[in-house]
Short mmCIF file of C-alpha atoms in Angstrom, two decimals:
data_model
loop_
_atom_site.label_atom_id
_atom_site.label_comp_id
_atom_site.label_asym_id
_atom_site.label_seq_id
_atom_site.Cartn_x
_atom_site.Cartn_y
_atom_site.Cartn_z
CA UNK B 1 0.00 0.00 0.00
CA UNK B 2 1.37 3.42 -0.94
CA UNK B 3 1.75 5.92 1.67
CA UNK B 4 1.09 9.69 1.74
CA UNK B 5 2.96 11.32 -0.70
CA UNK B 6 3.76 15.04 -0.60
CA UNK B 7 5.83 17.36 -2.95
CA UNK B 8 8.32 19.26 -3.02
CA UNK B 9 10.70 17.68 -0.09
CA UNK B 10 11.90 21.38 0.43
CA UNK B 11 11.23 24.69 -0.50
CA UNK B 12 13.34 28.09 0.00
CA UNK B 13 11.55 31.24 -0.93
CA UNK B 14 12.14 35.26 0.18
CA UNK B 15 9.52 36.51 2.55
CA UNK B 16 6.41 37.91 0.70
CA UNK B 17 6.83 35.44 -2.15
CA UNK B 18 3.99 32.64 -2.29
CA UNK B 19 4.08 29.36 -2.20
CA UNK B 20 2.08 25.81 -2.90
CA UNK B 21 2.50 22.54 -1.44
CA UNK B 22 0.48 19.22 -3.18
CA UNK B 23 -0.76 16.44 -1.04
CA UNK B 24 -1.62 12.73 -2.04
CA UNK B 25 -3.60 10.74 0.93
CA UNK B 26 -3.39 6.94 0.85
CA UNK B 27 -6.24 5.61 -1.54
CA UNK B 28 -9.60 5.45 0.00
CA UNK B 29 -8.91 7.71 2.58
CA UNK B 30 -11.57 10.03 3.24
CA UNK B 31 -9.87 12.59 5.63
CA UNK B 32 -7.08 14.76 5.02
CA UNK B 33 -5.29 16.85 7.50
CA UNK B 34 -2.41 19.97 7.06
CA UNK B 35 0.08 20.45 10.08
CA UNK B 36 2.70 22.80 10.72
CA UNK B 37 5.68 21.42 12.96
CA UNK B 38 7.74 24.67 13.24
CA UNK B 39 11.19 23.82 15.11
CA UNK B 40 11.42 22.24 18.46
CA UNK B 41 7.67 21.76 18.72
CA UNK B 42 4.70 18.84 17.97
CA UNK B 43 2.96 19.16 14.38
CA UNK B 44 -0.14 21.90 15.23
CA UNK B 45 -3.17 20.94 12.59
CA UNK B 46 -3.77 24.02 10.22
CA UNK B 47 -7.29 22.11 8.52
CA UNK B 48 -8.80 19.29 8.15
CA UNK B 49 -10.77 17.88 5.19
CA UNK B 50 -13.55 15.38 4.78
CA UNK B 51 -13.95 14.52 1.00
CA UNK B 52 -13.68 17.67 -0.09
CA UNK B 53 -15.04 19.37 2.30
CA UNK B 54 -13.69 21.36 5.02
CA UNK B 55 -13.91 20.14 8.54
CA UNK B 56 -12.09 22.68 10.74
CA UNK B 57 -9.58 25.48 9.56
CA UNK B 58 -9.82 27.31 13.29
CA UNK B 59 -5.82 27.75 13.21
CA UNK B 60 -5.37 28.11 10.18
CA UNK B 61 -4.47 31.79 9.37
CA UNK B 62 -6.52 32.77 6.40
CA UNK B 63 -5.04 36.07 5.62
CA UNK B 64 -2.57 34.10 4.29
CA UNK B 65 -2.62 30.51 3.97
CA UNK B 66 -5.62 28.83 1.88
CA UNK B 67 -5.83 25.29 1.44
CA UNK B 68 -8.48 23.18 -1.02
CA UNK B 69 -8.98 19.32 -1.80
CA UNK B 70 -11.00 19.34 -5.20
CA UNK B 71 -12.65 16.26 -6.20
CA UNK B 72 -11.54 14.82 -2.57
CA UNK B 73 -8.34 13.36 -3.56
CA UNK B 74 -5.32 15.48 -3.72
CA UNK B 75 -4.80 18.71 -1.82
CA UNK B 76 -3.09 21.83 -2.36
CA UNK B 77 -2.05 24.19 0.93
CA UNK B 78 -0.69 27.63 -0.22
CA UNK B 79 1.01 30.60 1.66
CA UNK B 80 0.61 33.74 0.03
CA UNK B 81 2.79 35.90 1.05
CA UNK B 82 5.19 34.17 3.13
CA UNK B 83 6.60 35.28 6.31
CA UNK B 84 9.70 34.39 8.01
CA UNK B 85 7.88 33.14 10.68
CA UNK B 86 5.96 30.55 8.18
CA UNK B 87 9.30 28.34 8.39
CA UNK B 88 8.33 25.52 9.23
CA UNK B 89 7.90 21.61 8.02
CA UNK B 90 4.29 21.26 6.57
CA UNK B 91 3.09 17.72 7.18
CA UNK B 92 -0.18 16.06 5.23
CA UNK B 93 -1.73 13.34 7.07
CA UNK B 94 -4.70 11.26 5.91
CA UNK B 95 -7.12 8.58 7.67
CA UNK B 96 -10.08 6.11 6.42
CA UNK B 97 -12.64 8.89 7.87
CA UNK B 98 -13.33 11.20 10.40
CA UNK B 99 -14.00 8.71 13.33
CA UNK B 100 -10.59 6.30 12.73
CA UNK B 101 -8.47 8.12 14.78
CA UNK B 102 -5.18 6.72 12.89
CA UNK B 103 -3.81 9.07 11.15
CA UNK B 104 -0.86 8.26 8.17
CA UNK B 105 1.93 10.81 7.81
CA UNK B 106 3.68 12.07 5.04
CA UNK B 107 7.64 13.07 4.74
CA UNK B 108 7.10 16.40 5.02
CA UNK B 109 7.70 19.44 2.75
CA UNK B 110 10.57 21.90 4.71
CA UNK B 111 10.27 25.41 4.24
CA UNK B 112 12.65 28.02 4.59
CA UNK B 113 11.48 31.56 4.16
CA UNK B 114 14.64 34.00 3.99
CA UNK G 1 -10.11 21.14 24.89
CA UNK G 2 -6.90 18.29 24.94
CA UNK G 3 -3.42 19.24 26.15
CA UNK G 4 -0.11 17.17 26.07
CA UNK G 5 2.92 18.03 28.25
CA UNK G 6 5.73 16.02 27.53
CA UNK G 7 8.14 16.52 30.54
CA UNK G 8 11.62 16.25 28.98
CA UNK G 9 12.73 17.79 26.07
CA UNK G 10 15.92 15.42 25.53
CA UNK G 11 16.50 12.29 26.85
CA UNK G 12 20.20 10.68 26.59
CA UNK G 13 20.98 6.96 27.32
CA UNK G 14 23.53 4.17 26.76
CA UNK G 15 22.85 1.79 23.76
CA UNK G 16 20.65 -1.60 25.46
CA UNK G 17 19.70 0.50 28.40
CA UNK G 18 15.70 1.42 29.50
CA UNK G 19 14.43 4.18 28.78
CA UNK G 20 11.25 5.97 29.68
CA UNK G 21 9.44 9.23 28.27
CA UNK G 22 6.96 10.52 29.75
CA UNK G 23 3.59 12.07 28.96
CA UNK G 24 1.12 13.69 30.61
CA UNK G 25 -2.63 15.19 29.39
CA UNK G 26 -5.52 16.57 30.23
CA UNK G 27 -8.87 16.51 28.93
CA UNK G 28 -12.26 16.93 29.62
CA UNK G 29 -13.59 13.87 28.02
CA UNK G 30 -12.15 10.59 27.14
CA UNK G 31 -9.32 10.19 25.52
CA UNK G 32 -7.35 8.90 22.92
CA UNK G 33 -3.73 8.30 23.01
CA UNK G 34 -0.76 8.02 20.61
CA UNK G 35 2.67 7.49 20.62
CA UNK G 36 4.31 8.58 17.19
CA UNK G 37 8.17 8.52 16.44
CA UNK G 38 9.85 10.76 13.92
CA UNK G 39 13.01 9.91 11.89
CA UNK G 40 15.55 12.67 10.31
CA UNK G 41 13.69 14.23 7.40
CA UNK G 42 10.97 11.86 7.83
CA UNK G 43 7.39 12.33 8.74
CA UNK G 44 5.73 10.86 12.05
CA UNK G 45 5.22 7.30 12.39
CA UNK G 46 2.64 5.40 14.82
CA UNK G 47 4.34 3.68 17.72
CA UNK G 48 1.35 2.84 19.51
CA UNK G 49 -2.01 3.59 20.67
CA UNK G 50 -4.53 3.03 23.52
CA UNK G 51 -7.98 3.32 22.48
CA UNK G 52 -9.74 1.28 25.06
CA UNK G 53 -9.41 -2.10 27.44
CA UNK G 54 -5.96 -3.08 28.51
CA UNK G 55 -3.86 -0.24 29.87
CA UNK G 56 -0.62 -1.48 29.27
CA UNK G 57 -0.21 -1.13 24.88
CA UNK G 58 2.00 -2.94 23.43
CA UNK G 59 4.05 -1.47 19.88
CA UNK G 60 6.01 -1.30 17.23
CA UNK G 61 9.79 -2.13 17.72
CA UNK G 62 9.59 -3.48 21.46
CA UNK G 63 7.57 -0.42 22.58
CA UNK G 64 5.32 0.05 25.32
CA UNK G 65 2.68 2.27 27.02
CA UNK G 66 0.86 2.70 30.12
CA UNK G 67 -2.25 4.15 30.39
CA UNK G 68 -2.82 5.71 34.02
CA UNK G 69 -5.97 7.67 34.26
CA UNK G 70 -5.78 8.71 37.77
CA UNK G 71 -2.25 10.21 37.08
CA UNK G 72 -3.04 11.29 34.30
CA UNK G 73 -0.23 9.60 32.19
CA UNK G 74 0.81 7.74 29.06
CA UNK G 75 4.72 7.26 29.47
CA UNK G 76 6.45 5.19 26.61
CA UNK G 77 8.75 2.72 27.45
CA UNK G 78 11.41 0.25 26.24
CA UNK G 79 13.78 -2.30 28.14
CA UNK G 80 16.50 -2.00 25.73
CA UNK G 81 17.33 0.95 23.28
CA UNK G 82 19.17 0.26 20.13
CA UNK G 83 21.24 3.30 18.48
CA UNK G 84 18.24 2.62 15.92
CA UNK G 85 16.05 4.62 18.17
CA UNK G 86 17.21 7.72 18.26
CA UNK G 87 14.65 9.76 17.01
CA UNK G 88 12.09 12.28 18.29
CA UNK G 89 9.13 11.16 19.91
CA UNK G 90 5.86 12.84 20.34
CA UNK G 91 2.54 12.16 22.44
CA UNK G 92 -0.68 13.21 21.33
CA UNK G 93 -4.13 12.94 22.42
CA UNK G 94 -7.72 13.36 20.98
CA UNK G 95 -10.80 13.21 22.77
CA UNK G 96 -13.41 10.63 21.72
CA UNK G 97 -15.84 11.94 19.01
CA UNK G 98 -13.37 12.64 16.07
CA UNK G 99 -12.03 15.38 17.87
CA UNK G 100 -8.42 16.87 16.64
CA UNK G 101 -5.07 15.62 17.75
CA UNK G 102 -3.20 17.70 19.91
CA UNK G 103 0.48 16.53 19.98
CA UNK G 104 3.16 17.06 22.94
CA UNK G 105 6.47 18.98 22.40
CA UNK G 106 7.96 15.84 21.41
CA UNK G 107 11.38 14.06 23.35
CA UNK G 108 14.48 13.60 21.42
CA UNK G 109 15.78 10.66 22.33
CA UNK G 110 19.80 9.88 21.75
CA UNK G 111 21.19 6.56 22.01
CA UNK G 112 24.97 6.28 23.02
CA UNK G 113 27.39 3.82 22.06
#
């Protein structure tokens, strides 16, 4: 079985430039989740999908950061613009729905914002 | 609302020694708990869990857990660490009722030769 695949690995950008980050949950996975682990701390969820709709965004600063799951699949999270305090890694997670409280991780995408 | 205080930041120990992080939470409701490791440039991978029934959850790669609801507690242990270990380790909790997880400040573990 495939795991969660996310792209690109790592990212460096200057501050006020934006940013996307693409998401592929394990197949048949209904939920889809976006964390931010900035340095020295646990992952913090940003939003969580189910399908392709959204489930809770509450910390998930939407001045700036959007995220969106069309056809409830593969998901996009975007940071537009950047901040130097948006370093961070950006895990994707997925699980079979909302209720399964295992939760698959992807590697991560790093990014540096200079 | 679901906390998680992890109560030591690093944890050192000799290769084939114990070893024992701890984990604390607090919650209004039931819980959920989870033990998830984390590689170098890898994302986090399930250790264990305790959903319900026995309190003592057994894991991946000779892991273990305790769950101690009057203290409050969910420490992860393991009789004999391998340099293969060292990793970071977090502890995270969800309430029942597909509530989020809330992780710990995770433990960095290093194993010495």
């Amino acid at each position: 079985e495939a795991g969660v695949a996310q792209s690109p690995r790592y990212k460096i950008i200057e501050k006020r430039q934006s940013v996307a980050f693409w998401c592929n949950p394990i197949s048949g996975h209904a939920t889809l989740y976006w964390y931010q682990q900035i340095l020295g701390q646990g992952p913090k969820l940003l939003i969580q999908f189910q399908n392709n709709g959204v489930v809770d965004d509450s910390q998930l600063p939407k001045d700036r950061f959007s995220a969106e799951r069309l056809k409830g699949v593969d998901s996009t999270l975007k940071i537009q613009p950047a901040k130097l305090e948006d370093s961070a890694v950006y895990l994707c997670a997925s699980s079979l729905n909302r209720l399964n409280n295992e939760q698959f991780f992807g590697p991560g995408t790093r990014l540096t914002v200079l | 609302a679901q906390s998680v205080t992890q109560l030591d930041s690093q944890v050192p120990v000799f290769e084939e020694a114990p070893v024992e992080l701890r984990c604390n939470y607090s919650s209004s409701v039931s819980v959920y708990l989870f033990w998830y490791v984390q590689y170098p440039n890898q994302g986090l991978q399930l250790l264990l869990k305790y959903l319900s029934g026995s309190t003592l959850v057994k894991g991946i790669n000779g892991f273990e857990a305790e769950f101690n609801k009057s203290q409050t507690s969910f420490h992860l242990r393991k009789p004999s660490v391998h340099i293969s270990d060292t990793a970071e380790y977090f502890c995270a909790v969800t309430g029942q009722g597909a509530q989020k997880l809330v992780f710990g400040q995770g433990t960095r573990l290093t194993i010495n030769p």
